């Protein structure tokens, strides 16, 4: 066995969220992303590699593995392109849901749920994660293993470790990727992933792999590319370790009363279902909420005019896997549909359109001018921008949902210019 210094062990964190951050929607990203800078590393790749090799060997990576992995490495331009790319617009709730929960995906997911029932039941007995959720994650991450990414993971991570923008983070991931190779879980030519190094059928970063991957079929290798048994064992081991509750679902669509205080629609506000019931919250079909004692929050992914959801502990666990509210709703909702439930009761409005990057920057600039701190105007509408929108709404006696819908954006911009 190789020796690993404690810092390598200490970075076993769920980090998949970072990868999808840049695609996050208006109401989605849990944190404002730092403005991307266009710096490049002044240290030549060969020079960087020399220094990094010393680090890797000190961390216990074998020289054979290292030299083989870096035999012909050079920074991958396409990886830097994806890393620098800024989304042109923020996808709306409806745009996101339509894209992630297609009819085809539901039908295929239902077939796969039946086909792999013995494996999924076995995993459920061991880890306590309901089969429909495992299939939902699998479907959303890689379309059930179809798209696991074509970038050699070491090449991609080394490119991002050499690049100064997030070098520290990717250097740690790279060291763990080399450790995974060293341990023989996967051959180097099969270690493919996303441009940012997310690997296999459920897109684990090397740190997630190191912390949670599980050799389900007991062949001595944790193979998240080719062994569905390992894939399902690993996903449920991960979810179970971060606190998944097998006796609960993720949440449900609800209906809010017309006098609802929208400031309560916040993941930081938790109440028992009976309290929400007292406040007039009902199931989407208008009937009473279930009579179970469970802490719940209300989320409004498309503002107060859009659908409302009451969400439970497992919803928060999905958000550890991926820090996006939309992703978490998509996983939960797909899982429900795999089980035979119908679609959302709320309907997509006719005027649903994404906010363009330029409009988002104009909104953030306007909020700053008006004294509501929206942070650096970067066109990515994260939590800071939403908080500023909410402050604006409270100050102006508007429903305080923090959601920048088109007419509100127009109003804020014209007020700042007027
Ligand atoms: Ca295995």
mmCIF file of C-alpha atoms and ligand atoms in Angstrom:
data_model
loop_
_atom_site.group_PDB
_atom_site.id
_atom_site.type_symbol
_atom_site.label_atom_id
_atom_site.label_comp_id
_atom_site.label_asym_id
_atom_site.label_seq_id
_atom_site.Cartn_x
_atom_site.Cartn_y
_atom_site.Cartn_z
ATOM 1 C CA UNK A 1 0.000 0.000 0.000
ATOM 2 C CA UNK A 2 1.185 3.485 -0.672
ATOM 3 C CA UNK A 3 1.663 6.014 2.043
ATOM 4 C CA UNK A 4 -0.598 9.068 1.914
ATOM 5 C CA UNK A 5 -0.006 12.193 3.898
ATOM 6 C CA UNK A 6 -2.806 13.435 6.017
ATOM 7 C CA UNK A 7 -3.666 16.338 3.767
ATOM 8 C CA UNK A 8 -4.608 13.912 1.018
ATOM 9 C CA UNK A 9 -6.931 12.165 3.399
ATOM 10 C CA UNK A 10 -8.368 15.430 4.611
ATOM 11 C CA UNK A 11 -9.674 16.528 1.229
ATOM 12 C CA UNK A 12 -12.214 13.796 0.796
ATOM 13 C CA UNK A 13 -15.057 16.142 0.134
ATOM 14 C CA UNK A 14 -18.056 15.961 -2.096
ATOM 15 C CA UNK A 15 -17.091 18.339 -4.831
ATOM 16 C CA UNK A 16 -19.155 17.402 -7.825
ATOM 17 C CA UNK A 17 -21.165 20.536 -7.364
ATOM 18 C CA UNK A 18 -18.339 22.697 -8.584
ATOM 19 C CA UNK A 19 -18.501 21.122 -11.968
ATOM 20 C CA UNK A 20 -22.005 22.108 -12.833
ATOM 21 C CA UNK A 21 -21.805 25.511 -11.185
ATOM 22 C CA UNK A 22 -21.141 27.275 -14.442
ATOM 23 C CA UNK A 23 -24.332 25.927 -15.953
ATOM 24 C CA UNK A 24 -26.357 26.972 -12.966
ATOM 25 C CA UNK A 25 -29.511 28.918 -13.473
ATOM 26 C CA UNK A 26 -30.673 32.216 -12.122
ATOM 27 C CA UNK A 27 -32.302 30.770 -9.072
ATOM 28 C CA UNK A 28 -29.909 27.936 -8.762
ATOM 29 C CA UNK A 29 -26.368 28.429 -7.722
ATOM 30 C CA UNK A 30 -25.983 28.418 -3.991
ATOM 31 C CA UNK A 31 -23.067 30.791 -4.093
ATOM 32 C CA UNK A 32 -21.997 33.565 -6.357
ATOM 33 C CA UNK A 33 -19.174 32.406 -8.537
ATOM 34 C CA UNK A 34 -16.011 34.425 -8.455
ATOM 35 C CA UNK A 35 -15.467 36.506 -11.532
ATOM 36 C CA UNK A 36 -13.301 34.551 -13.890
ATOM 37 C CA UNK A 37 -9.973 36.052 -14.739
ATOM 38 C CA UNK A 38 -8.100 35.519 -17.934
ATOM 39 C CA UNK A 39 -4.705 34.894 -16.402
ATOM 40 C CA UNK A 40 -2.459 32.147 -17.672
ATOM 41 C CA UNK A 41 0.421 30.481 -15.913
ATOM 42 C CA UNK A 42 3.762 32.086 -16.520
ATOM 43 C CA UNK A 43 5.481 28.897 -15.372
ATOM 44 C CA UNK A 44 6.205 26.704 -18.392
ATOM 45 C CA UNK A 45 4.365 23.358 -18.343
ATOM 46 C CA UNK A 46 7.610 21.357 -18.253
ATOM 47 C CA UNK A 47 8.885 23.357 -15.309
ATOM 48 C CA UNK A 48 5.549 23.016 -13.471
ATOM 49 C CA UNK A 49 5.576 19.267 -14.142
ATOM 50 C CA UNK A 50 9.040 18.914 -12.576
ATOM 51 C CA UNK A 51 7.943 20.613 -9.402
ATOM 52 C CA UNK A 52 4.646 18.739 -9.303
ATOM 53 C CA UNK A 53 6.434 15.424 -9.757
ATOM 54 C CA UNK A 54 8.429 16.043 -6.567
ATOM 55 C CA UNK A 55 5.175 16.761 -4.718
ATOM 56 C CA UNK A 56 3.506 13.644 -6.109
ATOM 57 C CA UNK A 57 6.413 11.362 -5.211
ATOM 58 C CA UNK A 58 6.492 12.830 -1.704
ATOM 59 C CA UNK A 59 2.777 12.072 -1.424
ATOM 60 C CA UNK A 60 3.494 8.454 -2.190
ATOM 61 C CA UNK A 61 2.625 8.203 -5.895
ATOM 62 C CA UNK A 62 4.880 5.646 -7.555
ATOM 63 C CA UNK A 63 7.303 6.996 -10.124
ATOM 64 C CA UNK A 64 6.227 4.365 -12.657
ATOM 65 C CA UNK A 65 2.603 5.504 -12.444
ATOM 66 C CA UNK A 66 3.642 9.145 -12.613
ATOM 67 C CA UNK A 67 5.943 8.818 -15.614
ATOM 68 C CA UNK A 68 3.405 6.728 -17.494
ATOM 69 C CA UNK A 69 0.606 9.187 -16.758
ATOM 70 C CA UNK A 70 2.651 12.164 -17.927
ATOM 71 C CA UNK A 71 4.545 10.535 -20.798
ATOM 72 C CA UNK A 72 3.143 12.935 -23.379
ATOM 73 C CA UNK A 73 1.209 15.509 -21.350
ATOM 74 C CA UNK A 74 0.751 19.078 -22.397
ATOM 75 C CA UNK A 75 -1.969 21.545 -21.353
ATOM 76 C CA UNK A 76 -5.253 20.788 -23.126
ATOM 77 C CA UNK A 77 -6.576 23.935 -24.812
ATOM 78 C CA UNK A 78 -10.135 22.633 -24.904
ATOM 79 C CA UNK A 79 -10.164 22.185 -21.137
ATOM 80 C CA UNK A 80 -9.128 25.811 -20.657
ATOM 81 C CA UNK A 81 -11.755 26.861 -23.163
ATOM 82 C CA UNK A 82 -14.504 25.102 -21.168
ATOM 83 C CA UNK A 83 -13.133 26.478 -17.917
ATOM 84 C CA UNK A 84 -13.176 30.060 -19.236
ATOM 85 C CA UNK A 85 -16.498 29.747 -21.006
ATOM 86 C CA UNK A 86 -19.290 31.866 -19.591
ATOM 87 C CA UNK A 87 -22.859 30.782 -20.187
ATOM 88 C CA UNK A 88 -24.648 33.075 -22.603
ATOM 89 C CA UNK A 89 -27.867 32.929 -20.623
ATOM 90 C CA UNK A 90 -29.175 31.488 -17.416
ATOM 91 C CA UNK A 91 -31.508 28.594 -18.061
ATOM 92 C CA UNK A 92 -34.979 28.994 -16.550
ATOM 93 C CA UNK A 93 -36.569 26.444 -14.249
ATOM 94 C CA UNK A 94 -38.752 25.176 -17.083
ATOM 95 C CA UNK A 95 -35.917 25.086 -19.581
ATOM 96 C CA UNK A 96 -33.844 23.084 -17.106
ATOM 97 C CA UNK A 97 -36.606 20.646 -16.209
ATOM 98 C CA UNK A 98 -37.620 20.030 -19.817
ATOM 99 C CA UNK A 99 -34.035 19.304 -20.700
ATOM 100 C CA UNK A 100 -33.311 17.001 -17.777
ATOM 101 C CA UNK A 101 -36.612 15.130 -17.541
ATOM 102 C CA UNK A 102 -37.553 14.182 -21.078
ATOM 103 C CA UNK A 103 -40.205 11.595 -21.861
ATOM 104 C CA UNK A 104 -37.477 9.347 -23.270
ATOM 105 C CA UNK A 105 -35.453 9.598 -20.078
ATOM 106 C CA UNK A 106 -38.463 8.712 -17.921
ATOM 107 C CA UNK A 107 -39.325 5.703 -20.079
ATOM 108 C CA UNK A 108 -35.786 4.432 -20.212
ATOM 109 C CA UNK A 109 -35.352 5.012 -16.484
ATOM 110 C CA UNK A 110 -38.468 2.955 -15.777
ATOM 111 C CA UNK A 111 -37.136 0.117 -17.926
ATOM 112 C CA UNK A 112 -33.736 0.231 -16.204
ATOM 113 C CA UNK A 113 -35.359 0.297 -12.774
ATOM 114 C CA UNK A 114 -37.057 -3.021 -13.637
ATOM 115 C CA UNK A 115 -34.073 -4.498 -15.429
ATOM 116 C CA UNK A 116 -31.691 -3.869 -12.515
ATOM 117 C CA UNK A 117 -34.148 -4.565 -9.738
ATOM 118 C CA UNK A 118 -32.072 -7.328 -8.065
ATOM 119 C CA UNK A 119 -28.950 -5.137 -7.911
ATOM 120 C CA UNK A 120 -30.894 -2.058 -6.779
ATOM 121 C CA UNK A 121 -32.687 -4.006 -4.055
ATOM 122 C CA UNK A 122 -29.419 -5.485 -2.854
ATOM 123 C CA UNK A 123 -27.926 -1.982 -2.633
ATOM 124 C CA UNK A 124 -31.060 -0.690 -0.888
ATOM 125 C CA UNK A 125 -30.761 -3.411 1.762
ATOM 126 C CA UNK A 126 -27.141 -2.524 2.369
ATOM 127 C CA UNK A 127 -27.156 1.294 2.202
ATOM 128 C CA UNK A 128 -30.779 2.381 2.408
ATOM 129 C CA UNK A 129 -31.072 4.507 -0.712
ATOM 130 C CA UNK A 130 -34.288 3.930 -2.637
ATOM 131 C CA UNK A 131 -33.705 2.482 -6.148
ATOM 132 C CA UNK A 132 -35.664 5.217 -7.925
ATOM 133 C CA UNK A 133 -33.252 7.869 -6.643
ATOM 134 C CA UNK A 134 -30.187 5.925 -7.724
ATOM 135 C CA UNK A 135 -31.575 5.594 -11.232
ATOM 136 C CA UNK A 136 -32.502 9.294 -11.249
ATOM 137 C CA UNK A 137 -28.942 10.369 -10.348
ATOM 138 C CA UNK A 138 -27.587 7.988 -12.970
ATOM 139 C CA UNK A 139 -29.918 9.437 -15.602
ATOM 140 C CA UNK A 140 -29.130 13.059 -14.816
ATOM 141 C CA UNK A 141 -25.378 12.629 -14.502
ATOM 142 C CA UNK A 142 -24.610 10.655 -17.656
ATOM 143 C CA UNK A 143 -27.925 9.676 -19.270
ATOM 144 C CA UNK A 144 -27.561 6.211 -17.695
ATOM 145 C CA UNK A 145 -23.912 5.861 -18.607
ATOM 146 C CA UNK A 146 -24.142 7.222 -22.161
ATOM 147 C CA UNK A 147 -22.083 10.355 -21.617
ATOM 148 C CA UNK A 148 -19.265 9.835 -19.180
ATOM 149 C CA UNK A 149 -16.956 12.353 -20.861
ATOM 150 C CA UNK A 150 -14.076 11.821 -23.261
ATOM 151 C CA UNK A 151 -11.238 13.746 -21.589
ATOM 152 C CA UNK A 152 -8.286 11.787 -20.189
ATOM 153 C CA UNK A 153 -8.723 12.701 -16.517
ATOM 154 C CA UNK A 154 -5.036 13.164 -15.695
ATOM 155 C CA UNK A 155 -4.503 15.408 -18.742
ATOM 156 C CA UNK A 156 -7.530 17.549 -17.882
ATOM 157 C CA UNK A 157 -6.751 17.863 -14.164
ATOM 158 C CA UNK A 158 -3.078 18.614 -14.847
ATOM 159 C CA UNK A 159 -4.154 21.372 -17.246
ATOM 160 C CA UNK A 160 -6.295 22.942 -14.513
ATOM 161 C CA UNK A 161 -3.640 22.358 -11.842
ATOM 162 C CA UNK A 162 -1.023 24.125 -13.988
ATOM 163 C CA UNK A 163 -3.453 26.948 -14.721
ATOM 164 C CA UNK A 164 -3.368 29.418 -11.806
ATOM 165 C CA UNK A 165 -7.103 30.099 -11.542
ATOM 166 C CA UNK A 166 -8.042 27.172 -9.286
ATOM 167 C CA UNK A 167 -4.687 25.482 -9.094
ATOM 168 C CA UNK A 168 -4.831 24.422 -5.466
ATOM 169 C CA UNK A 169 -8.156 22.621 -5.825
ATOM 170 C CA UNK A 170 -7.197 20.811 -9.014
ATOM 171 C CA UNK A 171 -3.717 19.900 -7.751
ATOM 172 C CA UNK A 172 -5.375 17.985 -4.901
ATOM 173 C CA UNK A 173 -7.778 16.299 -7.302
ATOM 174 C CA UNK A 174 -4.889 15.405 -9.617
ATOM 175 C CA UNK A 175 -2.908 13.811 -6.798
ATOM 176 C CA UNK A 176 -5.939 11.701 -5.916
ATOM 177 C CA UNK A 177 -6.446 10.731 -9.581
ATOM 178 C CA UNK A 178 -2.840 9.492 -9.649
ATOM 179 C CA UNK A 179 -3.459 7.618 -6.410
ATOM 180 C CA UNK A 180 -6.485 5.908 -8.014
ATOM 181 C CA UNK A 181 -4.302 4.862 -10.954
ATOM 182 C CA UNK A 182 -1.584 3.724 -8.579
ATOM 183 C CA UNK A 183 -4.062 1.526 -6.743
ATOM 184 C CA UNK A 184 -5.008 -0.118 -10.020
ATOM 185 C CA UNK A 185 -8.742 0.601 -9.998
ATOM 186 C CA UNK A 186 -8.727 1.647 -13.631
ATOM 187 C CA UNK A 187 -6.240 1.566 -16.501
ATOM 188 C CA UNK A 188 -4.975 4.982 -17.517
ATOM 189 C CA UNK A 189 -6.413 4.817 -21.028
ATOM 190 C CA UNK A 190 -9.857 4.095 -19.575
ATOM 191 C CA UNK A 191 -9.700 6.863 -16.986
ATOM 192 C CA UNK A 192 -11.827 9.303 -18.954
ATOM 193 C CA UNK A 193 -14.118 12.006 -17.644
ATOM 194 C CA UNK A 194 -15.493 15.497 -18.052
ATOM 195 C CA UNK A 195 -13.249 18.448 -18.892
ATOM 196 C CA UNK A 196 -13.035 19.144 -15.154
ATOM 197 C CA UNK A 197 -12.199 15.587 -14.139
ATOM 198 C CA UNK A 198 -15.593 14.166 -13.101
ATOM 199 C CA UNK A 199 -15.373 10.442 -13.697
ATOM 200 C CA UNK A 200 -17.494 7.474 -14.583
ATOM 201 C CA UNK A 201 -21.211 6.836 -14.762
ATOM 202 C CA UNK A 202 -22.077 9.103 -11.832
ATOM 203 C CA UNK A 203 -19.340 11.687 -12.471
ATOM 204 C CA UNK A 204 -17.367 11.419 -9.247
ATOM 205 C CA UNK A 205 -14.440 13.776 -8.796
ATOM 206 C CA UNK A 206 -11.293 11.944 -7.642
ATOM 207 C CA UNK A 207 -11.883 13.189 -4.054
ATOM 208 C CA UNK A 208 -15.426 11.781 -4.060
ATOM 209 C CA UNK A 209 -14.092 8.568 -5.580
ATOM 210 C CA UNK A 210 -11.433 8.316 -2.881
ATOM 211 C CA UNK A 211 -13.922 8.994 -0.134
ATOM 212 C CA UNK A 212 -16.875 6.931 -1.272
ATOM 213 C CA UNK A 213 -16.272 4.629 -4.240
ATOM 214 C CA UNK A 214 -17.140 1.026 -3.360
ATOM 215 C CA UNK A 215 -16.066 -2.264 -4.892
ATOM 216 C CA UNK A 216 -19.541 -3.743 -5.092
ATOM 217 C CA UNK A 217 -18.748 -6.744 -7.275
ATOM 218 C CA UNK A 218 -15.746 -7.568 -5.115
ATOM 219 C CA UNK A 219 -13.145 -7.941 -7.865
ATOM 220 C CA UNK A 220 -10.603 -5.756 -6.063
ATOM 221 C CA UNK A 221 -11.268 -2.739 -8.289
ATOM 222 C CA UNK A 222 -13.550 0.234 -7.900
ATOM 223 C CA UNK A 223 -14.641 0.587 -11.511
ATOM 224 C CA UNK A 224 -17.128 3.428 -11.950
ATOM 225 C CA UNK A 225 -16.782 3.270 -15.722
ATOM 226 C CA UNK A 226 -17.567 -0.348 -16.521
ATOM 227 C CA UNK A 227 -19.160 -2.008 -13.490
ATOM 228 C CA UNK A 228 -22.746 -0.994 -12.844
ATOM 229 C CA UNK A 229 -22.567 -2.854 -9.542
ATOM 230 C CA UNK A 230 -19.663 -0.651 -8.446
ATOM 231 C CA UNK A 231 -21.524 2.434 -9.744
ATOM 232 C CA UNK A 232 -24.655 1.723 -7.702
ATOM 233 C CA UNK A 233 -22.753 0.641 -4.588
ATOM 234 C CA UNK A 234 -20.651 3.797 -4.783
ATOM 235 C CA UNK A 235 -23.570 6.209 -5.277
ATOM 236 C CA UNK A 236 -25.522 4.740 -2.408
ATOM 237 C CA UNK A 237 -22.471 4.522 -0.165
ATOM 238 C CA UNK A 238 -21.894 8.222 -0.809
ATOM 239 C CA UNK A 239 -25.519 9.203 -0.176
ATOM 240 C CA UNK A 240 -25.761 7.027 2.894
ATOM 241 C CA UNK A 241 -22.541 8.466 4.382
ATOM 242 C CA UNK A 242 -23.722 12.034 3.937
ATOM 243 C CA UNK A 243 -26.937 11.221 5.782
ATOM 244 C CA UNK A 244 -29.582 10.018 3.309
ATOM 245 C CA UNK A 245 -32.795 8.967 5.035
ATOM 246 C CA UNK A 246 -34.311 5.804 3.579
ATOM 247 C CA UNK A 247 -37.675 6.413 5.233
ATOM 248 C CA UNK A 248 -38.225 9.778 3.589
ATOM 249 C CA UNK A 249 -38.658 11.097 0.123
ATOM 250 C CA UNK A 250 -37.163 14.365 -1.212
ATOM 251 C CA UNK A 251 -40.181 16.658 -1.028
ATOM 252 C CA UNK A 252 -43.246 17.425 -3.112
ATOM 253 C CA UNK A 253 -44.893 20.107 -5.190
ATOM 254 C CA UNK A 254 -47.247 22.266 -3.112
ATOM 255 C CA UNK A 255 -49.687 25.124 -3.427
ATOM 256 C CA UNK A 256 -49.162 28.289 -1.387
ATOM 257 C CA UNK A 257 -52.007 30.464 -0.120
ATOM 258 C CA UNK A 258 -52.411 33.884 -1.747
ATOM 259 C CA UNK A 259 -51.358 35.648 1.456
ATOM 260 C CA UNK A 260 -48.156 33.627 1.834
ATOM 261 C CA UNK A 261 -45.140 35.497 3.172
ATOM 262 C CA UNK A 262 -42.576 34.762 0.459
ATOM 263 C CA UNK A 263 -39.683 35.550 2.761
ATOM 264 C CA UNK A 264 -40.383 32.130 4.313
ATOM 265 C CA UNK A 265 -39.555 30.442 1.017
ATOM 266 C CA UNK A 266 -35.935 29.913 1.923
ATOM 267 C CA UNK A 267 -33.817 26.819 2.585
ATOM 268 C CA UNK A 268 -32.713 28.487 5.816
ATOM 269 C CA UNK A 269 -36.301 28.479 7.100
ATOM 270 C CA UNK A 270 -37.373 25.041 8.358
ATOM 271 C CA UNK A 271 -40.735 24.174 9.867
ATOM 272 C CA UNK A 272 -42.613 21.015 10.616
ATOM 273 C CA UNK A 273 -45.150 20.049 7.942
ATOM 274 C CA UNK A 274 -47.980 20.714 10.407
ATOM 275 C CA UNK A 275 -46.785 24.329 10.745
ATOM 276 C CA UNK A 276 -46.736 24.768 6.991
ATOM 277 C CA UNK A 277 -50.220 23.275 6.923
ATOM 278 C CA UNK A 278 -51.331 25.917 9.460
ATOM 279 C CA UNK A 279 -49.852 28.613 7.233
ATOM 280 C CA UNK A 280 -52.110 27.425 4.422
ATOM 281 C CA UNK A 281 -49.659 25.316 2.422
ATOM 282 C CA UNK A 282 -51.365 22.375 0.688
ATOM 283 C CA UNK A 283 -50.434 19.565 -1.691
ATOM 284 C CA UNK A 284 -50.410 20.647 -5.325
ATOM 285 C CA UNK A 285 -53.840 19.052 -5.791
ATOM 286 C CA UNK A 286 -55.236 21.182 -2.930
ATOM 287 C CA UNK A 287 -55.508 18.471 -0.259
ATOM 288 C CA UNK A 288 -53.873 18.532 3.180
ATOM 289 C CA UNK A 289 -50.168 17.952 3.653
ATOM 290 C CA UNK A 290 -49.197 14.483 4.934
ATOM 291 C CA UNK A 291 -49.473 14.106 8.703
ATOM 292 C CA UNK A 292 -45.854 13.232 9.360
ATOM 293 C CA UNK A 293 -43.388 14.969 11.626
ATOM 294 C CA UNK A 294 -40.704 16.173 9.272
ATOM 295 C CA UNK A 295 -38.686 19.376 8.957
ATOM 296 C CA UNK A 296 -39.365 21.053 5.681
ATOM 297 C CA UNK A 297 -38.469 24.173 3.725
ATOM 298 C CA UNK A 298 -40.295 25.841 0.876
ATOM 299 C CA UNK A 299 -38.453 26.563 -2.359
ATOM 300 C CA UNK A 300 -39.656 28.621 -5.301
ATOM 301 C CA UNK A 301 -37.252 27.851 -8.148
ATOM 302 C CA UNK A 302 -39.109 30.110 -10.594
ATOM 303 C CA UNK A 303 -40.258 32.826 -8.203
ATOM 304 C CA UNK A 304 -43.666 33.249 -6.604
ATOM 305 C CA UNK A 305 -45.460 32.936 -9.931
ATOM 306 C CA UNK A 306 -43.881 29.525 -10.585
ATOM 307 C CA UNK A 307 -44.263 26.127 -8.913
ATOM 308 C CA UNK A 308 -43.655 25.774 -5.169
ATOM 309 C CA UNK A 309 -42.056 22.811 -3.454
ATOM 310 C CA UNK A 310 -41.789 21.653 0.110
ATOM 311 C CA UNK A 311 -38.434 19.903 0.553
ATOM 312 C CA UNK A 312 -36.992 17.605 3.212
ATOM 313 C CA UNK A 313 -33.654 16.373 4.496
ATOM 314 C CA UNK A 314 -32.898 14.238 1.428
ATOM 315 C CA UNK A 315 -33.260 17.306 -0.782
ATOM 316 C CA UNK A 316 -30.365 18.854 1.145
ATOM 317 C CA UNK A 317 -28.355 15.685 0.567
ATOM 318 C CA UNK A 318 -28.971 15.905 -3.173
ATOM 319 C CA UNK A 319 -27.623 19.456 -2.915
ATOM 320 C CA UNK A 320 -24.411 18.130 -1.367
ATOM 321 C CA UNK A 321 -24.003 15.949 -4.455
ATOM 322 C CA UNK A 322 -24.666 19.004 -6.621
ATOM 323 C CA UNK A 323 -25.179 22.432 -5.111
ATOM 324 C CA UNK A 324 -28.031 23.389 -7.419
ATOM 325 C CA UNK A 325 -31.660 23.705 -6.368
ATOM 326 C CA UNK A 326 -32.782 22.902 -9.902
ATOM 327 C CA UNK A 327 -30.635 19.784 -9.987
ATOM 328 C CA UNK A 328 -32.106 18.642 -6.682
ATOM 329 C CA UNK A 329 -35.674 19.200 -7.884
ATOM 330 C CA UNK A 330 -34.871 17.378 -11.123
ATOM 331 C CA UNK A 331 -33.478 14.346 -9.254
ATOM 332 C CA UNK A 332 -36.481 14.222 -6.940
ATOM 333 C CA UNK A 333 -39.018 14.783 -9.625
ATOM 334 C CA UNK A 334 -37.448 12.260 -12.003
ATOM 335 C CA UNK A 335 -37.356 9.725 -9.152
ATOM 336 C CA UNK A 336 -41.094 10.308 -8.605
ATOM 337 C CA UNK A 337 -41.869 9.847 -12.275
ATOM 338 C CA UNK A 338 -39.820 6.636 -12.416
ATOM 339 C CA UNK A 339 -42.161 5.376 -9.737
ATOM 340 C CA UNK A 340 -45.163 6.181 -11.891
ATOM 341 C CA UNK A 341 -46.149 9.586 -10.579
ATOM 342 C CA UNK A 342 -47.274 12.266 -12.986
ATOM 343 C CA UNK A 343 -45.629 15.506 -14.038
ATOM 344 C CA UNK A 344 -45.772 18.876 -12.306
ATOM 345 C CA UNK A 345 -49.169 20.421 -11.651
ATOM 346 C CA UNK A 346 -47.840 23.944 -12.341
ATOM 347 C CA UNK A 347 -47.599 24.802 -16.017
ATOM 348 C CA UNK A 348 -44.876 26.600 -17.905
ATOM 349 C CA UNK A 349 -45.906 30.212 -18.574
ATOM 350 C CA UNK A 350 -46.105 31.371 -22.175
ATOM 351 C CA UNK A 351 -43.542 34.137 -21.603
ATOM 352 C CA UNK A 352 -40.871 31.885 -20.093
ATOM 353 C CA UNK A 353 -37.528 33.087 -21.381
ATOM 354 C CA UNK A 354 -34.000 32.901 -20.043
ATOM 355 C CA UNK A 355 -32.196 36.013 -18.867
ATOM 356 C CA UNK A 356 -29.345 36.867 -21.208
ATOM 357 C CA UNK A 357 -25.885 37.388 -19.731
ATOM 358 C CA UNK A 358 -25.890 41.074 -20.714
ATOM 359 C CA UNK A 359 -29.249 41.590 -18.991
ATOM 360 C CA UNK A 360 -27.968 39.812 -15.904
ATOM 361 C CA UNK A 361 -24.914 42.093 -15.772
ATOM 362 C CA UNK A 362 -27.164 45.137 -16.255
ATOM 363 C CA UNK A 363 -29.382 43.933 -13.401
ATOM 364 C CA UNK A 364 -26.427 43.418 -11.054
ATOM 365 C CA UNK A 365 -24.985 46.816 -11.956
ATOM 366 C CA UNK A 366 -28.361 48.474 -11.388
ATOM 367 C CA UNK A 367 -28.805 46.788 -7.991
ATOM 368 C CA UNK A 368 -25.357 48.024 -6.947
ATOM 369 C CA UNK A 369 -26.165 51.575 -8.104
ATOM 370 C CA UNK A 370 -29.368 51.497 -6.051
ATOM 371 C CA UNK A 371 -27.432 50.420 -2.970
ATOM 372 C CA UNK A 372 -28.355 46.709 -2.922
ATOM 373 C CA UNK A 373 -25.133 44.731 -2.890
ATOM 374 C CA UNK A 374 -25.273 42.292 -5.807
ATOM 375 C CA UNK A 375 -21.522 41.691 -5.783
ATOM 376 C CA UNK A 376 -19.284 41.830 -8.775
ATOM 377 C CA UNK A 377 -21.447 42.103 -11.944
ATOM 378 C CA UNK A 378 -20.428 38.841 -13.613
ATOM 379 C CA UNK A 379 -23.688 37.824 -15.279
ATOM 380 C CA UNK A 380 -24.068 34.796 -13.026
ATOM 381 C CA UNK A 381 -27.085 35.192 -10.797
ATOM 382 C CA UNK A 382 -26.141 33.439 -7.599
ATOM 383 C CA UNK A 383 -27.186 33.780 -3.991
ATOM 384 C CA UNK A 384 -25.759 37.273 -3.564
ATOM 385 C CA UNK A 385 -27.740 38.656 -6.485
ATOM 386 C CA UNK A 386 -30.884 36.910 -5.285
ATOM 387 C CA UNK A 387 -30.420 38.374 -1.825
ATOM 388 C CA UNK A 388 -30.072 41.851 -3.389
ATOM 389 C CA UNK A 389 -33.224 41.321 -5.467
ATOM 390 C CA UNK A 390 -35.050 40.217 -2.329
ATOM 391 C CA UNK A 391 -33.899 43.323 -0.439
ATOM 392 C CA UNK A 392 -35.134 45.456 -3.325
ATOM 393 C CA UNK A 393 -38.501 43.686 -3.222
ATOM 394 C CA UNK A 394 -38.856 44.114 0.527
ATOM 395 C CA UNK A 395 -37.969 47.812 0.275
ATOM 396 C CA UNK A 396 -40.578 48.241 -2.464
ATOM 397 C CA UNK A 397 -43.351 46.134 -0.912
ATOM 398 C CA UNK A 398 -43.186 43.512 -3.637
ATOM 399 C CA UNK A 399 -43.522 39.737 -3.098
ATOM 400 C CA UNK A 400 -40.029 39.010 -1.733
ATOM 401 C CA UNK A 401 -39.098 35.836 -3.601
ATOM 402 C CA UNK A 402 -35.652 37.045 -4.741
ATOM 403 C CA UNK A 403 -36.494 36.003 -8.264
ATOM 404 C CA UNK A 404 -35.523 38.350 -11.090
ATOM 405 C CA UNK A 405 -38.426 37.848 -13.482
ATOM 406 C CA UNK A 406 -38.449 39.952 -16.653
ATOM 407 C CA UNK A 407 -40.698 42.842 -15.595
ATOM 408 C CA UNK A 408 -38.844 43.236 -12.293
ATOM 409 C CA UNK A 409 -35.480 43.280 -14.068
ATOM 410 C CA UNK A 410 -36.783 45.992 -16.374
ATOM 411 C CA UNK A 411 -38.060 48.024 -13.434
ATOM 412 C CA UNK A 412 -34.790 47.804 -11.471
ATOM 413 C CA UNK A 413 -32.660 48.751 -14.485
ATOM 414 C CA UNK A 414 -34.836 51.721 -15.441
ATOM 415 C CA UNK A 415 -34.914 52.919 -11.822
ATOM 416 C CA UNK A 416 -31.104 52.835 -11.656
ATOM 417 C CA UNK A 417 -30.882 54.755 -14.926
ATOM 418 C CA UNK A 418 -33.550 57.245 -14.019
HETATM 419 CA CA1 LIG B 1 -15.341 -3.882 -8.702
#
